Coordinates of C-alpha atoms and ligand atoms in Angstrom, one line a residue:
M1 CA -26.4 20.9 -11.8
K2 CA -24.4 21.1 -8.6
I3 CA -24.4 17.8 -6.8
E4 CA -24.3 17.9 -3.0
R5 CA -21.5 15.4 -2.2
G6 CA -21.7 13.1 0.8
N7 CA -18.9 12.6 3.2
F8 CA -17.8 10.4 6.0
G9 CA -18.9 11.6 9.4
S10 CA -16.2 10.4 11.7
K11 CA -12.6 9.3 11.9
V12 CA -13.6 5.8 13.0
G13 CA -16.0 5.7 10.0
I14 CA -13.2 6.6 7.6
V15 CA -10.8 4.0 9.0
L16 CA -13.4 1.2 9.2
A17 CA -14.9 1.8 5.8
T18 CA -11.5 2.0 4.1
A19 CA -10.3 -1.0 6.0
G20 CA -13.5 -2.8 5.0
S21 CA -12.4 -2.3 1.4
A22 CA -8.9 -3.6 2.1
V23 CA -9.9 -6.6 4.2
G24 CA -11.3 -9.1 1.8
L25 CA -10.9 -12.7 0.6
G26 CA -7.3 -12.0 -0.1
N27 CA -6.6 -11.7 3.7
V28 CA -8.0 -15.2 4.2
W29 CA -7.1 -17.2 1.2
R30 CA -3.8 -15.6 0.1
F31 CA -1.9 -14.0 2.9
P32 CA -1.8 -16.9 5.5
Y33 CA -0.7 -19.5 3.0
M34 CA 1.9 -17.2 1.5
A35 CA 3.3 -16.4 5.0
G36 CA 3.3 -20.1 6.1
E37 CA 5.0 -21.3 3.0
N38 CA 7.6 -18.6 2.7
G39 CA 9.3 -18.3 6.1
G40 CA 6.5 -17.6 8.6
A41 CA 7.5 -14.7 10.9
A42 CA 10.4 -13.8 8.6
F43 CA 7.9 -13.3 5.7
I44 CA 5.6 -11.3 7.9
L45 CA 8.4 -9.0 8.8
I46 CA 9.2 -8.5 5.1
Y47 CA 5.5 -8.0 4.4
I48 CA 5.4 -5.3 7.0
A49 CA 8.4 -3.6 5.4
C50 CA 6.5 -3.8 2.1
I51 CA 3.5 -2.1 3.7
F52 CA 5.8 0.8 4.7
I53 CA 7.7 1.0 1.5
L54 CA 4.9 0.6 -1.0
G55 CA 1.5 0.2 0.8
I56 CA 1.3 3.3 2.9
P57 CA 2.9 5.7 0.3
G58 CA 0.6 4.2 -2.4
M59 CA -2.4 4.7 -0.3
L60 CA -1.4 8.2 0.5
S61 CA -1.0 9.0 -3.2
E62 CA -4.5 7.8 -4.0
F63 CA -5.9 9.6 -0.9
I64 CA -4.2 12.9 -2.0
V65 CA -5.7 12.7 -5.5
G66 CA -9.2 11.9 -4.1
R67 CA -9.3 14.4 -1.3
H68 CA -8.0 17.2 -3.5
G69 CA -10.4 16.3 -6.3
Q70 CA -13.5 16.0 -4.1
A71 CA -15.1 14.1 -7.0
N72 CA -15.2 10.6 -8.6
A73 CA -11.8 9.2 -9.6
A74 CA -11.8 10.4 -13.3
R75 CA -12.6 13.9 -12.3
S76 CA -10.2 13.9 -9.4
Y77 CA -7.3 12.9 -11.6
D78 CA -8.5 15.5 -14.1
K79 CA -8.5 18.3 -11.6
L80 CA -4.8 17.8 -10.8
S81 CA -3.7 17.2 -14.4
G82 CA -3.8 20.7 -15.8
G83 CA -5.5 19.7 -19.0
K84 CA -3.2 16.8 -19.7
P85 CA -4.8 13.4 -20.2
W86 CA -4.0 11.9 -16.7
K87 CA -7.7 11.4 -16.1
F88 CA -7.3 8.2 -18.1
I89 CA -5.7 6.7 -14.9
G90 CA -9.0 7.4 -13.3
Y91 CA -11.0 5.9 -16.1
L92 CA -8.8 2.8 -16.0
G93 CA -9.2 2.6 -12.2
I94 CA -13.0 2.7 -12.6
L95 CA -13.0 0.1 -15.4
T96 CA -10.8 -2.1 -13.2
S97 CA -13.1 -1.8 -10.2
T98 CA -16.1 -2.6 -12.3
I99 CA -14.6 -5.8 -13.8
I100 CA -13.4 -6.9 -10.3
L101 CA -16.8 -6.1 -9.0
G102 CA -18.2 -8.6 -11.5
F103 CA -16.1 -11.6 -10.6
Y104 CA -15.7 -10.8 -6.9
A105 CA -19.5 -10.8 -6.7
V106 CA -19.4 -14.4 -8.1
V107 CA -17.1 -15.6 -5.3
A108 CA -19.0 -13.6 -2.7
G109 CA -22.1 -15.4 -4.0
W110 CA -20.4 -18.7 -3.3
C111 CA -19.7 -17.5 0.3
L112 CA -23.4 -16.8 0.7
Q113 CA -24.4 -20.2 -0.8
Y114 CA -22.0 -21.9 1.6
L115 CA -23.4 -19.9 4.5
F116 CA -26.8 -21.2 3.5
A117 CA -25.5 -24.7 3.0
S118 CA -23.9 -24.7 6.5
I119 CA -27.1 -23.5 8.1
V120 CA -29.1 -26.4 6.5
G121 CA -26.3 -28.8 7.2
Q122 CA -25.5 -29.6 3.5
L123 CA -21.7 -29.4 4.0
S124 CA -21.2 -32.4 6.2
G125 CA -19.4 -35.2 4.5
D126 CA -16.0 -36.5 3.7
V127 CA -13.3 -34.7 1.6
Q128 CA -14.6 -36.2 -1.6
Y129 CA -18.1 -35.1 -0.9
V130 CA -17.1 -31.5 -0.1
K131 CA -15.0 -31.4 -3.3
A132 CA -17.8 -32.8 -5.4
Y133 CA -20.2 -30.3 -3.8
F134 CA -18.0 -27.4 -4.8
Q135 CA -17.5 -28.7 -8.3
D136 CA -21.2 -29.3 -8.9
F137 CA -22.2 -26.0 -7.4
S138 CA -19.7 -23.7 -9.0
C139 CA -20.4 -25.3 -12.5
H140 CA -24.1 -25.0 -12.2
P141 CA -25.6 -22.7 -14.7
V142 CA -28.2 -21.1 -12.4
Y143 CA -27.5 -21.2 -8.7
P144 CA -24.2 -19.5 -8.5
V145 CA -25.5 -16.7 -10.7
L146 CA -28.5 -16.2 -8.4
W147 CA -26.4 -16.1 -5.3
G148 CA -24.1 -13.6 -6.9
V149 CA -27.1 -11.5 -7.9
Y150 CA -28.4 -11.6 -4.3
F151 CA -25.1 -10.4 -3.0
I152 CA -24.8 -7.6 -5.4
L153 CA -28.3 -6.5 -4.6
V154 CA -27.4 -6.3 -0.9
T155 CA -24.3 -4.3 -1.9
Q156 CA -26.5 -1.9 -4.0
W157 CA -28.9 -1.5 -1.1
V158 CA -26.1 -0.2 1.1
V159 CA -24.4 1.9 -1.6
M160 CA -27.7 3.5 -2.6
R161 CA -28.3 4.8 0.9
G162 CA -25.3 7.1 0.5
V163 CA -21.8 7.5 1.8
R164 CA -22.7 8.3 5.4
S165 CA -25.9 6.4 6.1
G166 CA -25.0 3.6 3.8
I167 CA -21.3 2.7 3.5
E168 CA -20.1 4.3 6.7
R169 CA -22.9 3.0 8.9
A170 CA -22.7 -0.5 7.5
S171 CA -18.9 -0.5 7.9
K172 CA -19.1 0.7 11.5
F173 CA -21.5 -2.1 12.2
L174 CA -20.0 -4.9 10.2
M175 CA -16.3 -4.5 10.8
P176 CA -16.5 -4.9 14.6
I177 CA -18.6 -8.0 14.0
L178 CA -16.0 -9.3 11.6
L179 CA -13.3 -8.8 14.1
I180 CA -15.2 -10.5 16.9
L181 CA -16.0 -13.5 14.8
L182 CA -12.4 -13.8 13.7
L183 CA -11.2 -13.6 17.3
V184 CA -13.7 -16.3 18.5
L185 CA -12.6 -18.5 15.6
V186 CA -8.9 -17.9 16.4
V187 CA -9.5 -18.9 20.0
A188 CA -11.5 -22.0 19.1
S189 CA -9.0 -23.1 16.5
C190 CA -5.9 -22.5 18.8
M191 CA -7.5 -24.6 21.6
L192 CA -7.7 -27.7 19.5
P193 CA -5.3 -30.5 20.2
G194 CA -2.3 -30.3 18.0
A195 CA -2.9 -26.7 17.2
V196 CA 0.6 -25.7 18.1
D197 CA 1.9 -27.2 14.8
G198 CA -0.3 -24.9 12.9
I199 CA 0.8 -21.9 14.9
R200 CA 4.4 -22.9 14.3
F201 CA 3.8 -23.3 10.6
L202 CA 2.5 -19.7 10.4
L203 CA 4.9 -18.0 12.8
K204 CA 8.2 -19.9 13.0
P205 CA 10.7 -17.6 11.3
D206 CA 12.8 -19.2 8.6
F207 CA 15.0 -16.5 7.0
S208 CA 16.5 -19.0 4.5
K209 CA 13.2 -19.0 2.6
L210 CA 13.4 -15.3 1.8
S211 CA 14.5 -15.2 -1.9
G212 CA 14.1 -12.3 -4.3
G213 CA 11.0 -14.0 -5.6
V214 CA 9.4 -14.2 -2.2
M215 CA 10.1 -10.5 -1.5
L216 CA 8.3 -9.7 -4.8
E217 CA 5.4 -11.9 -3.7
A218 CA 5.2 -9.9 -0.5
L219 CA 5.2 -6.7 -2.3
G220 CA 2.5 -7.8 -4.7
Q221 CA 0.4 -9.0 -1.8
A222 CA 0.9 -5.7 0.1
F223 CA -0.3 -3.9 -3.0
F224 CA -3.4 -6.1 -3.5
S225 CA -4.4 -6.4 0.1
L226 CA -4.6 -2.6 0.5
S227 CA -6.8 -2.3 -2.5
L228 CA -4.3 -0.2 -4.4
G229 CA -4.8 0.6 -8.0
T230 CA -8.5 0.3 -8.3
A231 CA -9.5 3.9 -7.6
C232 CA -11.4 2.7 -4.5
L233 CA -9.0 4.5 -2.1
C234 CA -9.2 7.7 -4.3
T235 CA -13.0 7.6 -4.3
Y236 CA -13.3 7.0 -0.6
A237 CA -10.8 9.8 0.1
S238 CA -13.0 12.2 -1.8
Y239 CA -15.4 11.7 1.1
F240 CA -12.7 12.4 3.8
T241 CA -12.9 15.8 5.5
K242 CA -10.3 18.5 5.4
Y243 CA -9.4 17.5 9.0
T244 CA -8.6 13.9 8.1
N245 CA -5.0 13.1 8.8
L246 CA -4.2 11.1 5.7
L247 CA -0.9 9.6 7.0
N248 CA -2.4 8.4 10.3
S249 CA -5.5 7.0 8.5
A250 CA -3.3 5.1 6.0
G251 CA -1.3 3.7 8.9
Q252 CA -4.3 2.6 10.9
I253 CA -5.9 1.0 7.9
A254 CA -2.7 -0.9 7.0
L255 CA -2.4 -2.0 10.6
L256 CA -5.9 -3.4 10.7
D257 CA -5.5 -5.1 7.4
T258 CA -2.3 -6.8 8.5
I259 CA -3.6 -7.8 11.9
I260 CA -6.7 -9.4 10.3
A261 CA -4.5 -11.3 7.7
V262 CA -2.3 -12.7 10.5
L263 CA -5.4 -13.6 12.6
A264 CA -6.8 -15.4 9.6
G265 CA -3.7 -17.5 9.6
L266 CA -4.2 -18.3 13.2
M267 CA -7.8 -19.3 12.5
I268 CA -6.9 -21.6 9.6
F269 CA -3.6 -23.4 10.3
P270 CA -4.2 -24.6 13.9
A271 CA -7.5 -26.2 12.9
A272 CA -5.9 -27.7 9.8
A273 CA -2.9 -29.0 11.8
S274 CA -5.2 -30.5 14.4
V275 CA -6.8 -32.7 11.8
G276 CA -3.6 -33.3 9.8
V277 CA -4.7 -31.5 6.6
S278 CA -2.2 -29.4 4.7
P279 CA -4.0 -26.3 3.6
D280 CA -3.4 -24.6 0.3
S281 CA -4.4 -21.2 -1.1
G282 CA -7.1 -19.7 -3.2
P283 CA -10.8 -20.7 -3.6
S284 CA -10.1 -24.3 -2.9
L285 CA -8.8 -23.5 0.5
I286 CA -12.1 -21.9 1.7
F287 CA -14.6 -23.9 -0.3
I288 CA -13.0 -27.3 -0.2
T289 CA -10.4 -27.7 2.5
L290 CA -11.8 -25.6 5.3
P291 CA -15.4 -26.6 5.5
N292 CA -14.2 -30.1 6.1
V293 CA -11.4 -29.1 8.5
F294 CA -13.8 -27.3 10.8
Q295 CA -16.2 -30.2 10.9
Q296 CA -13.5 -32.8 11.6
A297 CA -11.7 -30.6 14.1
F298 CA -14.9 -30.3 16.2
S299 CA -16.2 -33.7 15.5
A300 CA -16.3 -34.5 19.2
A301 CA -18.9 -31.6 19.6
P302 CA -20.8 -31.5 16.3
F303 CA -22.8 -28.5 17.4
V304 CA -19.7 -26.5 18.0
G305 CA -18.5 -27.6 14.6
Y306 CA -21.8 -26.4 13.1
I307 CA -21.5 -23.0 14.7
V308 CA -17.9 -22.6 13.8
S309 CA -18.6 -23.4 10.1
L310 CA -21.4 -21.0 10.1
M311 CA -19.4 -18.2 11.7
F312 CA -16.6 -18.8 9.2
F313 CA -18.9 -18.2 6.3
V314 CA -20.6 -15.2 7.9
L315 CA -17.0 -13.8 8.3
L316 CA -16.2 -14.4 4.7
S317 CA -19.4 -12.9 3.5
L318 CA -18.9 -9.8 5.6
A319 CA -15.3 -9.4 4.4
A320 CA -16.6 -9.7 0.8
L321 CA -19.5 -7.3 1.3
T322 CA -17.4 -4.4 2.6
S323 CA -15.0 -4.9 -0.3
L324 CA -17.8 -5.0 -2.8
M325 CA -19.3 -1.8 -1.4
S326 CA -16.1 0.1 -2.2
L327 CA -15.9 -1.4 -5.7
H328 CA -19.5 -0.5 -6.3
E329 CA -19.1 3.0 -5.0
V330 CA -16.3 3.8 -7.4
A331 CA -18.5 3.3 -10.5
T332 CA -21.6 4.6 -8.8
A333 CA -19.9 7.9 -7.9
F334 CA -18.7 8.2 -11.5
F335 CA -22.1 7.7 -13.1
E336 CA -23.8 9.9 -10.6
E337 CA -21.5 12.8 -11.1
E338 CA -20.6 12.5 -14.7
F339 CA -24.0 11.8 -16.1
H340 CA -25.8 14.1 -13.6
T341 CA -28.2 11.5 -12.5
T342 CA -29.4 10.4 -9.1
R343 CA -27.5 8.0 -6.9
K344 CA -30.2 5.5 -7.2
H345 CA -30.1 5.4 -11.0
A346 CA -26.3 5.4 -11.0
A347 CA -26.3 2.4 -8.6
I348 CA -28.8 0.5 -10.7
V349 CA -26.7 1.0 -13.8
V350 CA -23.7 -0.3 -12.0
T351 CA -25.6 -3.3 -10.6
T352 CA -26.9 -4.2 -13.9
T353 CA -23.5 -4.1 -15.5
T354 CA -22.1 -6.1 -12.7
I355 CA -24.8 -8.8 -13.1
V356 CA -24.0 -9.1 -16.7
I357 CA -20.2 -9.4 -16.1
G358 CA -20.7 -11.7 -13.1
A359 CA -23.1 -14.0 -14.9
F360 CA -20.7 -14.5 -17.9
C361 CA -17.9 -15.1 -15.4
S362 CA -19.9 -17.6 -13.5
L363 CA -21.0 -19.4 -16.6
S364 CA -17.5 -19.6 -17.9
L365 CA -16.5 -21.8 -15.0
G366 CA -18.0 -25.0 -16.3
A367 CA -21.6 -24.4 -17.4
T368 CA -20.4 -23.7 -20.9
D369 CA -17.1 -23.9 -22.7
T370 CA -17.9 -21.1 -25.2
L371 CA -16.6 -18.6 -22.7
T372 CA -13.1 -20.1 -22.6
F373 CA -10.5 -18.4 -24.7
F374 CA -7.0 -19.8 -25.2
G375 CA -7.5 -22.3 -22.5
R376 CA -8.5 -19.8 -19.9
S377 CA -12.1 -19.1 -18.7
L378 CA -13.5 -15.6 -18.9
F379 CA -13.4 -15.5 -15.1
S380 CA -9.8 -16.2 -15.1
W381 CA -9.1 -13.8 -17.9
F382 CA -10.7 -11.0 -16.0
D383 CA -8.9 -11.9 -12.9
F384 CA -5.6 -11.9 -14.8
I385 CA -6.1 -8.7 -16.8
T386 CA -7.2 -6.7 -13.8
G387 CA -5.0 -8.1 -11.1
Q388 CA -1.8 -8.4 -13.0
I389 CA -2.1 -5.7 -15.7
F390 CA -4.5 -2.9 -14.8
L391 CA -3.9 -2.7 -11.1
P392 CA -0.1 -2.3 -11.5
I393 CA -0.6 0.2 -14.3
V394 CA -3.0 2.4 -12.3
G395 CA -0.7 2.1 -9.2
F396 CA 2.4 2.9 -11.2
L397 CA 1.0 5.9 -13.0
T398 CA -0.5 7.3 -9.8
C399 CA 2.9 7.3 -8.2
I400 CA 4.5 8.9 -11.3
F401 CA 1.7 11.4 -11.4
I402 CA 2.1 12.5 -7.7
G403 CA 5.8 12.1 -7.6
W404 CA 6.8 13.8 -10.8
Y405 CA 3.9 15.8 -12.2
V406 CA 1.7 17.3 -9.6
D407 CA 2.9 20.5 -7.9
H408 CA 4.5 19.4 -4.7
Q409 CA 3.0 22.4 -2.9
I410 CA -0.4 20.8 -3.5
V411 CA 0.8 17.5 -2.3
R412 CA 2.3 19.0 0.8
D413 CA -1.0 20.9 1.5
E414 CA -2.9 17.7 1.4
F415 CA -0.3 15.8 3.4
T416 CA -0.2 18.4 6.1
N417 CA -3.9 19.5 6.0
W418 CA -2.8 23.0 4.8
G419 CA -0.1 23.4 7.4
E420 CA -2.1 22.1 10.4
L421 CA 0.1 19.1 10.7
R422 CA 3.9 19.0 10.9
G423 CA 4.3 16.8 7.9
R424 CA 7.5 15.2 9.4
F425 CA 7.6 12.4 6.8
F426 CA 6.8 14.5 3.8
H427 CA 10.2 14.3 2.2
L428 CA 10.5 10.6 2.9
Y429 CA 7.0 10.1 1.3
I430 CA 8.0 12.1 -1.8
F431 CA 11.2 10.1 -2.1
L432 CA 9.3 6.8 -1.9
V433 CA 6.6 7.8 -4.3
K434 CA 9.1 9.2 -6.8
Y435 CA 11.6 6.5 -7.0
V436 CA 10.9 3.5 -4.8
C437 CA 7.2 2.8 -5.4
P438 CA 7.3 3.0 -9.2
L439 CA 10.3 0.7 -9.3
A440 CA 8.7 -1.7 -6.8
I441 CA 5.5 -1.9 -8.9
L442 CA 7.5 -2.4 -12.1
L443 CA 9.3 -5.3 -10.5
I444 CA 6.0 -6.9 -9.2
F445 CA 4.6 -6.5 -12.7
L446 CA 7.5 -8.3 -14.3
H447 CA 7.5 -10.9 -11.6
Q448 CA 3.8 -11.7 -12.0
L449 CA 4.2 -12.0 -15.7
G450 CA 6.9 -14.5 -15.1
A451 CA 9.7 -12.4 -16.5
L452 CA 11.4 -12.2 -13.0
N453 CA 11.5 -15.1 -10.8
Ligands
LIG501 N1 -8.0 -6.0 -0.9 C1 -8.9 -7.0 -1.2 C2 -8.5 -8.3 -0.5 O1 -7.6 -8.4 0.3 C3 -9.0 -7.3 -2.7 C4 -9.1 -6.1 -3.5 C5 -8.2 -5.7 -4.4 C6 -10.1 -5.1 -3.5 N2 -8.5 -4.5 -4.9 C7 -9.7 -4.1 -4.4 C8 -11.2 -5.0 -2.8 C9 -10.5 -3.0 -4.5 C10 -12.0 -3.9 -2.9 C11 -11.6 -2.9 -3.8 O2 -9.2 -9.3 -0.7

């Protein structure tokens, strides 16, 4: 059976959909804190260098595999592999996306619950209250699972409508809203009394903080933030057209992702500085520290505080949704094409799998301790195995595959759109992908496992 493949209809659609995958909770809860703690503008400069050295070449490599393959990730790797088992990179990418989809949906569900809670005004209270609220909620056996299920059903609804009228349309609508909300929140936060201290924390350059470890952190964050190593970029690239300029698109996506991460910092730190709270990173930042910070910061005008909190959780939910769409699409495309079924059936299989994974992850956070192994919850195991092991393996092997194995004429054809573009940076790209990227990923891997500090 020949399946008619969908594709993206416009350049803007391509950039927004792929940036939607890249812009996620990591931009809000990881990047700003990392930057603030590790040298401010000095860190941001290093981060930008990492985007050029690892991020853009890494993206390009996945784009090349996907656009050449014009199929799901497993088949795309297979097409370039000349009968050798490189397709396992694709399988590993798909497995990784599916597991991430499971636990990302749990956190996305929390965002939705918090959105609801801020609408009905349940989040107002002191620090202790907000902390207890989060603890009670995230450990509850039923509610977080239900919110996660709602979220994944919304994702499925978008994905089922197809690449162009589902994913592309949703991204073109949601990404501008996300950007506008973010800008409004940045302005509101920077206008608070004492906001300057927060801005200074984020931006004041301090080059003395740039150790080897910090540089590896920056590399790791560049890798994660651009959604490398999950087959998402490869799958989306299979919907690009033959006119898509891969290098320009990668550059634009990386630029958007970085701007949004810096803006997230300008949203968080000024408000936190204004109420004298020192923010941290990870889930506790957005579910414990910030709800309270926004309320306190705008306590003189409670209605503004109410709106700001609400906007903040809408923003997070949108960021999570566009990332979930890309994760869902990876596995949906795989099932649809490899099992010759309809998109609808494929999407339902993926959703069901996600709900099972997500439910176990959610329950492992406190509702039961049978899901804790060697002192680590199932949630945290999945996070660890995918984030620190599978992602780097997929990223590393993709670079080796493109740099050392695939015929460079094919790579050049994809890079230059079969000679249409000049391909000025082609040799630089090949150099990076052959030597620099694999080495960088290896170092990140060792650093994250604690072998290099
Ligand atoms: N880039 C996302 C973020 O910054 C997280 C992420 C990593 C991701 N890999 C992904 C999202 C794959 C979607 C698909 O939060």
